[in-house]
Amino acid sequence: MEINNLFDNLLPKIEQRLRELTAEKGDGINEARKAMGYILLNGGKRIRPVLLLEFYKLCGGEGDSALNFAAAIEMIHTYSLIHDDLPCMDNDDMRRGKPSCHKAFGEDTALLAGDALLTLAFSTAAKTESIPPERVLRAICVLADNAGIDGMVGGQAMDLKLEKTGAVAEELLEMYLKKTSCLLKAAAVCGCVLAGADEEYVKYAAEYADSLGLAFQIIDDILDCTADEKTLGKPIGSDEKNGKTTFVTLCGIDGARKRAKELSQNAENLLDNFKGDSTSLKELTKYLLNRSY
Amino acid sequence: MEINNLFDNLLPKIEQRLRELTAEKGDGINEARKAMGYILLNGGKRIRPVLLLEFYKLCGGEGDSALNFAAAIEMIHTYSLIHDDLPCMDNDDMRRGKPSCHKAFGEDTALLAGDALLTLAFSTAAKTESIPPERVLRAICVLADNAGIDGMVGGQAMDLKLEKTGAVAEELLEMYLKKTSCLLKAAAVCGCVLAGADEEYVKYAAEYADSLGLAFQIIDDILDCTADEKTLGKPIGSDEKNGKTTFVTLCGIDGARKRAKELSQNAENLLDNFKGDSTSLKELTKYLLNRSY
């Protein structure tokens, strides 16, 4: 099956780079270094790095030159999970089937581990070799803009606001686009930019990621109602418990499933615009729609 | 007086860029944008941006091309203050004479505002124009490496550890070098790198900042015992209250003053290695030694 080949091929490289970047040094700050690796190296799906590397290849990029960016985007994703789990945010005790970072290391160290991962992401991305520096700089902008207040962090801030006020469908969509699509968009667009793709392909990649991210978030909403806690690796029913507006509360489970499917189909169709072989990206898109965790 | 000219010349530009970068957009996340500007635009001394711009000029850099990096480093400094003040860290209610960010906006929004400022710093730095991209990329590495786990965040992590174990002089110095000198070093070195300075000058700038940072932190220790709360803009005696080892507890106030003076003199001497006019940087160094807040 294509999707297994894709993961078998890419995951070992991604895991190795992430391990190298957060290796302990036996110095006076080993506890914080351990906390950085604790969630990062605990079996994430690595969807963002895989997306980045696949779009890089799809646009003609060669070799492992984009691997630093792949690691960078996973570090940004992981920092957001660590900070999101903190008591002042979602107050989640479990993450990927283990105690969350602040439960294992304390809130102070978890806060710093998140800050350190975010900072290391940019240091790692900037150390990209064998790609023209103009492209690397533009990709850093793409990464930062989509991760920051106009992107993912903005989505989290909007989430805080909507938790208090409730949300209509339009606001929920905007929040999902920022909170989830933006980092997927950074992955897809960085892949294209680093490979030197023409602007039209950058645009297709951005639209693909917008659709994929919305589908992905809607599926998260569905899984929060329907999944098995052990499979999901985190408590289920937390949205309902917190009285959150989700796609399920707005459209019902069947309506949400239908919308996710349409969005995934749209994402797949956008891949047909690329000249290269997008078979594995299409498989990835299908895989994300059918996931149970 | 030279130092006032320096500030009169540079501060308006720095303030304006910081205001532009955090301008509210009237969108659904205005509260988080307000929180980003709340501490950032509240009258910091802007020492790091001034250092960066002065080293840039000292090494032959021209125009306002380094202004984005100057803003970036102040945003990184500010994010560290916001996160440092959080209840799980220093739990400080006041900052620069006003309620700290989490007191004014809540812990969740303060956490996100810090994350957003750190991210915006790298986006802003990467958007530097009129400087060769190789230099900009190297400067981003300098900034990230000195701000992260091997620099400032590492120093904060070491601080957490030493609070529990107590510190000998050597550990305290290492912690101060990371926690305080590293970001000053990033400022000085980025200025040189962006101007295209030879490696020997980059090295002098780094040594200058190491000395300045240690002196600066020792003076912080002294002020925590001796300053007036209203002048300092934050509670005094917090180190003693928290049972912290500081340079004052290790060497006494007179011993700490002597050491700070030696370090400042060393920093001034290092400036003599530069060919350009370092008068204003020397004045800045003196000014930082004699500050009362």
PDB file of C-alpha atoms in Angstrom, chain B residues 18 133 135 165 181 218 242 249 286:
ATOM      1  CA  LEU B  18       7.454  48.088  17.016  1.00  0.00           C
ATOM      2  CA  PRO B 133      20.361  37.002   2.248  1.00  0.00           C
ATOM      3  CA  ARG B 135      24.026  37.549   6.115  1.00  0.00           C
ATOM      4  CA  THR B 165      19.670  23.270  44.619  1.00  0.00           C
ATOM      5  CA  SER B 181      24.468  37.895  28.186  1.00  0.00           C
ATOM      6  CA  ILE B 218      24.973  41.752  38.803  1.00  0.00           C
ATOM      7  CA  ASN B 242      12.511  33.642  47.247  1.00  0.00           C
ATOM      8  CA  THR B 249      24.445  36.875  48.579  1.00  0.00           C
ATOM      9  CA  LYS B 286      28.675  53.516  31.379  1.00  0.00           C
TER      10      LYS B 286
END
